[in-house]
Coordinates of C-alpha atoms and ligand atoms in Angstrom, one line a residue:
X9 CA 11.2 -18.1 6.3
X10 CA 14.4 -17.6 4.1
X11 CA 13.6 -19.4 1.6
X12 CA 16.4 -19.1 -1.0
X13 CA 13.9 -21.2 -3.7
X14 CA 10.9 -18.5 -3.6
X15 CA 11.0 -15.5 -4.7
X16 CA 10.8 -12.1 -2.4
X17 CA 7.5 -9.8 -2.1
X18 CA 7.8 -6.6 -0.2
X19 CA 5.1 -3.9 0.2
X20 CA 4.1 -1.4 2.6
X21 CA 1.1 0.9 3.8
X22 CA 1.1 4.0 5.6
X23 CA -0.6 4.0 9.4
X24 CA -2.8 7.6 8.5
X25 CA -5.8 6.1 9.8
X26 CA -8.2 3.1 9.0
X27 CA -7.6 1.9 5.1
X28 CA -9.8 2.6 1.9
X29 CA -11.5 -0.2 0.0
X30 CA -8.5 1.4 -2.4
X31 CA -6.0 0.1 -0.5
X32 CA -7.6 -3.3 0.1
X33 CA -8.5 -3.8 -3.8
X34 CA -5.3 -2.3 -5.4
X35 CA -2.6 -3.7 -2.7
X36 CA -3.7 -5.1 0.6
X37 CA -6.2 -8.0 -0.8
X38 CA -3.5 -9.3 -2.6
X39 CA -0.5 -9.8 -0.2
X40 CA -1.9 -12.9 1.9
X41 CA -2.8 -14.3 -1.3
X42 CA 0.9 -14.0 -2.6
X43 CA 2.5 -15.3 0.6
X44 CA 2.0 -19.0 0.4
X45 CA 4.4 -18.7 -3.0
X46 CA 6.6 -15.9 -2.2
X47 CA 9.1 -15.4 0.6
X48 CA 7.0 -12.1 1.8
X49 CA 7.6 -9.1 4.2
X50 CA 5.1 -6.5 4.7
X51 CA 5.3 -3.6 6.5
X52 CA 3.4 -0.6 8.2
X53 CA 5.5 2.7 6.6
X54 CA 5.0 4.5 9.7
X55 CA 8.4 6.8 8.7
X56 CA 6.4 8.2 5.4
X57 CA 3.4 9.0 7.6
X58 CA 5.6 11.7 9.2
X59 CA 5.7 13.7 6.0
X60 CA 2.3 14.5 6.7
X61 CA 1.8 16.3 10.1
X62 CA 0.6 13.9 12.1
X63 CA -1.0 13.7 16.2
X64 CA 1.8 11.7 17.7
X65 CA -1.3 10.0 19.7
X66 CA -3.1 9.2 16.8
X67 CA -0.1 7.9 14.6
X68 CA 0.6 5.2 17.5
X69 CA -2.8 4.0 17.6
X70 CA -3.4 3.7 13.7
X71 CA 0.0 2.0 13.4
X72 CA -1.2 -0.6 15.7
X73 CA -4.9 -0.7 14.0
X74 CA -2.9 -0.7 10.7
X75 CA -1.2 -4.0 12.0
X76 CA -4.2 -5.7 13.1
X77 CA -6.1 -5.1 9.8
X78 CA -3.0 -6.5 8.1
X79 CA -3.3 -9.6 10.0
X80 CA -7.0 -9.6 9.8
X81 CA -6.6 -10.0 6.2
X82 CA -4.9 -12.9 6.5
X83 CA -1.3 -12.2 6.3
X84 CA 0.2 -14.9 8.7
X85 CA 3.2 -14.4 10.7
X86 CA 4.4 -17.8 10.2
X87 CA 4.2 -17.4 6.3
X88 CA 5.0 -13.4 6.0
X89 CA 7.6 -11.3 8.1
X90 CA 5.0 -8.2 9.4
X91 CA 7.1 -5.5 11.4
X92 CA 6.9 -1.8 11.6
X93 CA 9.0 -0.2 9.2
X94 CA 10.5 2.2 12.4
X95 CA 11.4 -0.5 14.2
X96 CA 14.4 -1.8 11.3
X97 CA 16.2 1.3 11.8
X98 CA 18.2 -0.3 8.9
X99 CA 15.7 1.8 6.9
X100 CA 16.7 5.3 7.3
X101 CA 20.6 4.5 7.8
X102 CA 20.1 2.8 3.7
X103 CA 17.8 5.5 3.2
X104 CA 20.7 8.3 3.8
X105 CA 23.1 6.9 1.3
X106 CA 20.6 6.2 -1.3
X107 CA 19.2 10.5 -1.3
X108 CA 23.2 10.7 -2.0
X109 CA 22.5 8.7 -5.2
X110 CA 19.4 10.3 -6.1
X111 CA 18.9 13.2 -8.2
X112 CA 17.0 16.2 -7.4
X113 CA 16.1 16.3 -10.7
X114 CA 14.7 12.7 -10.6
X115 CA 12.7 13.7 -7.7
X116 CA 11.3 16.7 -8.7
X117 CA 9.3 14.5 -11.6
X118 CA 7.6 12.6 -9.0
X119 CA 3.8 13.6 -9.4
X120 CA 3.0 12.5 -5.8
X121 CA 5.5 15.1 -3.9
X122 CA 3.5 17.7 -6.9
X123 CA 0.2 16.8 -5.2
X124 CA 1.2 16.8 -2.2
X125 CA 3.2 19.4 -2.0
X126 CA 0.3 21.3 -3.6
X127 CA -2.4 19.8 -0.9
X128 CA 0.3 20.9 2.5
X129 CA 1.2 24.2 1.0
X130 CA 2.7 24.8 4.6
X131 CA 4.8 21.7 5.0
X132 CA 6.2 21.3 1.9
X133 CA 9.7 19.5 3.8
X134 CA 12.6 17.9 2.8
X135 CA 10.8 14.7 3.8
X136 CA 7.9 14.8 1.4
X137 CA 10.6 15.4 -1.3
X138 CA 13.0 12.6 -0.2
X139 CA 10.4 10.0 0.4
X140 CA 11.1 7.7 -2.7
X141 CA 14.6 7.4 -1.7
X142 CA 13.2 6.0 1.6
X143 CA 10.8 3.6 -0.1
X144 CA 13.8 2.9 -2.3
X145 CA 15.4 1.5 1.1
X146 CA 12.5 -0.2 2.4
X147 CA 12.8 -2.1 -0.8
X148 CA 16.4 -2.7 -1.8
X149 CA 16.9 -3.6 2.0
X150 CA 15.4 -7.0 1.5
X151 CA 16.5 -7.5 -2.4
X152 CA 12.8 -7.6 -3.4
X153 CA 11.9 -9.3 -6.4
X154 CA 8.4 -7.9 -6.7
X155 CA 6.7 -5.5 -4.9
X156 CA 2.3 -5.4 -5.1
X157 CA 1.5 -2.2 -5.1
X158 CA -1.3 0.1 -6.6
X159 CA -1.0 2.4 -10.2
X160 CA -0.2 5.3 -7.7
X161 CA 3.3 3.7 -6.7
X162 CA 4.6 2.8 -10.0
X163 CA 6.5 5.4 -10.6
X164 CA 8.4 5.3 -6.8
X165 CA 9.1 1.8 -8.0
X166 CA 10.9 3.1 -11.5
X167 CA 13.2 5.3 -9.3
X168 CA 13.5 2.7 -7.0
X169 CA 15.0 1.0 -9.9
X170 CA 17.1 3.7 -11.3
X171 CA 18.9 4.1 -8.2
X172 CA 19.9 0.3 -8.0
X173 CA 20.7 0.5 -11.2
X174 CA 22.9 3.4 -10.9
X175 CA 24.5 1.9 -7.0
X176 CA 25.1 -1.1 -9.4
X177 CA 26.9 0.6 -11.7
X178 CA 28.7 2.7 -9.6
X179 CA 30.0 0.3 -6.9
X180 CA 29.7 -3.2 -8.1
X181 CA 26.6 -5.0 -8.1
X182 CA 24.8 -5.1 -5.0
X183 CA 21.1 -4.6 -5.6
X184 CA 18.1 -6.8 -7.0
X185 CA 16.1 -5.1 -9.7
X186 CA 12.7 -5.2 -8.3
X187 CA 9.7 -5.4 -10.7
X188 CA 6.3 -3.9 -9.9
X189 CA 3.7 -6.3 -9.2
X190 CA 0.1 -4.6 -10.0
X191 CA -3.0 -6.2 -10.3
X192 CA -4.6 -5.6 -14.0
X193 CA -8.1 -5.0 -12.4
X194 CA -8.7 -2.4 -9.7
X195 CA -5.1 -1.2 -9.6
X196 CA -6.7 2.3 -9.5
X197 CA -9.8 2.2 -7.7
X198 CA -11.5 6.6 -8.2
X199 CA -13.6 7.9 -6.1
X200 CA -17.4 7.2 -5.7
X201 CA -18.1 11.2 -5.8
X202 CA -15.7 12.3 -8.8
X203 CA -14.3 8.8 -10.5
X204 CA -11.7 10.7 -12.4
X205 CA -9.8 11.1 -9.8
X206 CA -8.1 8.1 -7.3
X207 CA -10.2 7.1 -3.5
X208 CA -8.1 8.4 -1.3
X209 CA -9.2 9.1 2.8
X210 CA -7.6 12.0 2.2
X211 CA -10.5 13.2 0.3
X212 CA -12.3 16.0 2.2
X213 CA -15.5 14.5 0.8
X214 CA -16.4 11.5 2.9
X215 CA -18.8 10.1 0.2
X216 CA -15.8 9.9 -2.1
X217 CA -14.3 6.8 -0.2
X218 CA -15.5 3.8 1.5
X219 CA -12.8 2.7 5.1
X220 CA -12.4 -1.2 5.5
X221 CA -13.9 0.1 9.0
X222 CA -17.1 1.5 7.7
X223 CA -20.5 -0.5 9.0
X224 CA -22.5 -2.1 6.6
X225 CA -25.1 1.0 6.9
X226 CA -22.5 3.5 6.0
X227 CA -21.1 1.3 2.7
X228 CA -24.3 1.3 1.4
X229 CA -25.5 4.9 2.2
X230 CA -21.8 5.6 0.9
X231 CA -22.6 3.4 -2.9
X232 CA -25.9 4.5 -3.0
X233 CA -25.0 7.8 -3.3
X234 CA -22.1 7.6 -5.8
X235 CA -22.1 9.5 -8.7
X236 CA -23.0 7.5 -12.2
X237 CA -24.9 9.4 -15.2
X238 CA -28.2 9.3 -16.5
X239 CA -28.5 6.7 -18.9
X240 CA -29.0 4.1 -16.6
X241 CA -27.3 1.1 -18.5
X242 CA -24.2 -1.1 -16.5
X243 CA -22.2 -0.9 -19.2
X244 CA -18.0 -0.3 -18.7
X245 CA -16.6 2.5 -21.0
X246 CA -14.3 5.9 -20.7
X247 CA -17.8 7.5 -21.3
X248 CA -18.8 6.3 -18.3
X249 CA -16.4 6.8 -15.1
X250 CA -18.5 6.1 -12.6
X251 CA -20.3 3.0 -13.5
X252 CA -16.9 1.6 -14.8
X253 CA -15.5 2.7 -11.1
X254 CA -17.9 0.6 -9.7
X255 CA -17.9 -2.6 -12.1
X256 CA -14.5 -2.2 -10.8
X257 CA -15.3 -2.7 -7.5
X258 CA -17.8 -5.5 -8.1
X259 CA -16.2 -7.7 -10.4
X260 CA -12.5 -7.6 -7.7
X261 CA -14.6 -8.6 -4.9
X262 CA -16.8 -11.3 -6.6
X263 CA -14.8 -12.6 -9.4
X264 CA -17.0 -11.5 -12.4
X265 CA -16.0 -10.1 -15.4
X266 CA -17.1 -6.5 -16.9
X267 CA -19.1 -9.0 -19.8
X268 CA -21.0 -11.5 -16.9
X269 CA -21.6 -8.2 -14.8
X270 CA -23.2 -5.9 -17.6
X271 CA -25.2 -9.6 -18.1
X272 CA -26.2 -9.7 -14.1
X273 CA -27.9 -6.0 -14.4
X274 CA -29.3 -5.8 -17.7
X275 CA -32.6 -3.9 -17.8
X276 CA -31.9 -2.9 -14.2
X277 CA -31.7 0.3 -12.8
X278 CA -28.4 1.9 -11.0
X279 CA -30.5 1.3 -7.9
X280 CA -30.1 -2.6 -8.1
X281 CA -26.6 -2.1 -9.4
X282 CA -25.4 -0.1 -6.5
X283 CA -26.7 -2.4 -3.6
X284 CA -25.6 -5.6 -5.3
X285 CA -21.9 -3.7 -5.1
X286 CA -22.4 -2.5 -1.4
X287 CA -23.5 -6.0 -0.7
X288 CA -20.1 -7.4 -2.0
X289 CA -17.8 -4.9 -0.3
X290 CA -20.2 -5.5 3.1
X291 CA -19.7 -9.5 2.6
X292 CA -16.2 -9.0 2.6
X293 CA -15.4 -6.4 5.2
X294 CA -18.0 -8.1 7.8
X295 CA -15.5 -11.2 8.3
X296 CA -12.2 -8.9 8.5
X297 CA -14.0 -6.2 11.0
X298 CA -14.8 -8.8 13.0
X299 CA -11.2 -10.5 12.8
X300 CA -9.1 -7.2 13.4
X301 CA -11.6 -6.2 16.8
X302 CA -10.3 -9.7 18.1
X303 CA -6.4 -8.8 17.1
X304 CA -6.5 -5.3 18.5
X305 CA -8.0 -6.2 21.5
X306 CA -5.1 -9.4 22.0
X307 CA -2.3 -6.6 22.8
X308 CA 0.1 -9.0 23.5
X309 CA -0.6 -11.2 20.7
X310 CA 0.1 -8.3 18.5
X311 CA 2.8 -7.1 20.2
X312 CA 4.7 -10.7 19.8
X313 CA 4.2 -10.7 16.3
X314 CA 5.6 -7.2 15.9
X315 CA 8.8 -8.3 18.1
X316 CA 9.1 -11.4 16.4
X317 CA 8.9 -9.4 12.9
X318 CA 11.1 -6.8 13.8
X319 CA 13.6 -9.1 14.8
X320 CA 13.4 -11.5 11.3
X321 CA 13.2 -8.4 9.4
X322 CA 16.8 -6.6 11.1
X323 CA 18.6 -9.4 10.4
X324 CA 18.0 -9.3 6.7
X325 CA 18.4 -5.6 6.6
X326 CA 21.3 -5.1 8.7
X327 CA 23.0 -7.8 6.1
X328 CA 22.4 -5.5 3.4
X329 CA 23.5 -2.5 5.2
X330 CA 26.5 -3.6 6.1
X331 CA 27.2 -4.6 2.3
X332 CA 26.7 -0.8 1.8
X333 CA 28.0 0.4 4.3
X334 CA 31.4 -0.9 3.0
X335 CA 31.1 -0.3 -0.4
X336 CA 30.9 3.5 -0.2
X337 CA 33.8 3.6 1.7
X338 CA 32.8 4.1 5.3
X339 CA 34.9 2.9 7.8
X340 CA 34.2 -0.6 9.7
X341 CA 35.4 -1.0 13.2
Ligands
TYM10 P1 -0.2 4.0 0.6 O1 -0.2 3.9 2.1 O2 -0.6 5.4 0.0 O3 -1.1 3.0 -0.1 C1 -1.0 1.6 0.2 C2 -1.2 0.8 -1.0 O4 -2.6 1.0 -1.5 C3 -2.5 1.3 -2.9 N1 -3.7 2.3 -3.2 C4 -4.6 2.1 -4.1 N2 -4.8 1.1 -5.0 C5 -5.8 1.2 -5.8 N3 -6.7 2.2 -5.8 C6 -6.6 3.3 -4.9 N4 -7.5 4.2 -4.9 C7 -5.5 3.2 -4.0 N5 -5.0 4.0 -3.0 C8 -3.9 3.4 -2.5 C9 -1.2 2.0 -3.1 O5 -0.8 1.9 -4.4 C10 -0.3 1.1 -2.2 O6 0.1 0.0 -2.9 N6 4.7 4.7 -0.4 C11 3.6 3.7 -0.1 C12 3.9 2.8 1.1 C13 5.2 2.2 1.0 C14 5.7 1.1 0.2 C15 7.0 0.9 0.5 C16 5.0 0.3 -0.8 C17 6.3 2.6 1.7 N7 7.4 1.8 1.4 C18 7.8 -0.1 -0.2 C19 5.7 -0.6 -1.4 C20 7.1 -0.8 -1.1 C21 2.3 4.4 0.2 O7 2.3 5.6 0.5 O8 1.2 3.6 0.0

């Protein structure tokens, strides 16, 4: 699994219930693709989810579902390490000394903890404001040469940067510089109800976002009802949000260009437009939904991939630790 000769991938998703065809398009799609050529761990951020209140209950259960979907995508545990990002405690012992080389400053910029921060007026915690320095370890951990991630996580990555830089430059080289790896279509997939602004299933509009878990009658109900404009032409432009939003969507899941798509539904009404596009994010969730019941319902299956992923992934981490660990100065029995 260690190959020296490939290059390292690491990315992460947080368990806050089932995942949005945001996720799958901007990050998720794209990691079992990358893992034939890269050396690649993925991981279920089940830490991160905590800045959010969360029912204990419920965060057990999606972390599992969160898993199974993973592998259901067709990350393979013989290619890809796939833990639980709780289980390498390695990650909040790195995570500690990196907050002390990050600047409150630095993370005050971060527009995420702004939104947030904004959306959980009443749980604004030091969590939600330290969270890049923790993503900063889940990275830096494995020496990650690229991480696949959507638009949204760019700028974590930049500080993820600037604190190896500055570790580098403070004790002696020790870090990677890891580069962020974003697809140039669908890195930002908006919402269907207000396409200026990223699908999230945080949304408190359900029409705004489409789960990997949705049936096929509740995709379609879900496209048919999202929000265009009125001059009914497929045609991509900043005029037109919506429409582009959806080309979007089309052209990741079926290959097509914006040029061959505006070709496909010329003359045709939104109407055509908008099933054809259900119909591709149905064709390629119907295969998945049906793999991920299977996992879930193979406990120990799962569980043995988690064990063995847990384990692979320690041993690289705890490595890296202890590299730390001695060059701040703390003692070593
Ligand atoms: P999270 O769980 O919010 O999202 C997981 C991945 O999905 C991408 N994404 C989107 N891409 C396109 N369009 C959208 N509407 C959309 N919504 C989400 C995100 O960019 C992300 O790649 N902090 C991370 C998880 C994490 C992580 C890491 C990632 C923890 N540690 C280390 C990379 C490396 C997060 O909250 O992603």
């Amino acid at each position: 699994m260690e190959n020296e000769a490939k290059k390292r991938i690491l990315s992460g998703i947080q368990p806050t219930g089932s995942f949005t065809l945001g996720n799958y398009i901007g990050a998720v799609r794209n990691w079992s693709s990358l893992q034939t050529d890269f050396d690649s761990l993925y991981m279920v951020a089940d830490l991160h989810a905590l800045t959010v209140r969360q029912n204990p209950a419920e965060l057990r259960r999606h972390t599992r579902e969160a898993a199974a979907m993973l592998l259901a995508t067709g990350i393979d545990p013989q290619q890809s390490i796939l833990f639980i990002q709780s289980h390498v405690p390695a990650h909040t012992q790195l995570s500690w000394i990196l907050s002390c080389n990050t600047q409150f400053g630095d993370l005050s910029r971060m527009t995420q903890f702004k939104d947030k921060s904004a959306k959980h007026a009443d749980n604004v915690n030091a969590g939600l404001f330290t969270y890049p320095a923790l993503m900063a370890a889940d990275i830096l951990l494995y020496n990650a040469d690229l991480v696949p991630v959507g638009a949204d996580q760019k700028q974590h990555l930049e500080m993820t940067r600037n604190v190896a830089q500055r570790f580098n430059n403070l004790y002696s080289p020790t870090f990677n510089m890891p580069e962020p790896y974003i697809s140039k279509t669908g890195a930002k997939v908006m919402s269907l109800q207000e396409p200026d602004k990223k699908m999230s299933k945080s949304d408190t509009n359900v029409n705004g976002f489409v789960l990997m878990t949705d049936d096929a009658d509740t995709i379609l109900r879900r496209f048919k009802r999202a929000v265009t404009d009125s001059d009914g032409i497929v045609r991509a432009g900043d005029d037109k949000p919506g429409v582009t939003n959806l080309m979007t969507i089309y052209g990741s899941l079926t290959g097509k260009d914006f040029a061959a798509i505006e070709k496909e539904f010329e003359g045709q009404g939104y109407g055509t437009f908008k099933e054809a596009v259900a119909q591709s994010v149905i064709d390629t969730f119907t295969p998945i939904q049906a793999e991920y019941s299977r996992i879930l319902e193979d406990k120990e299956y799962l569980d043995g991939v988690l064990a063995e992923g847990a384990q692979k992934a320690s041993r690289i981490a705890e490595r890296t630790l202890r590299k730390v660990y001695k060059k701040v100065g703390l003692l070593q029995l």
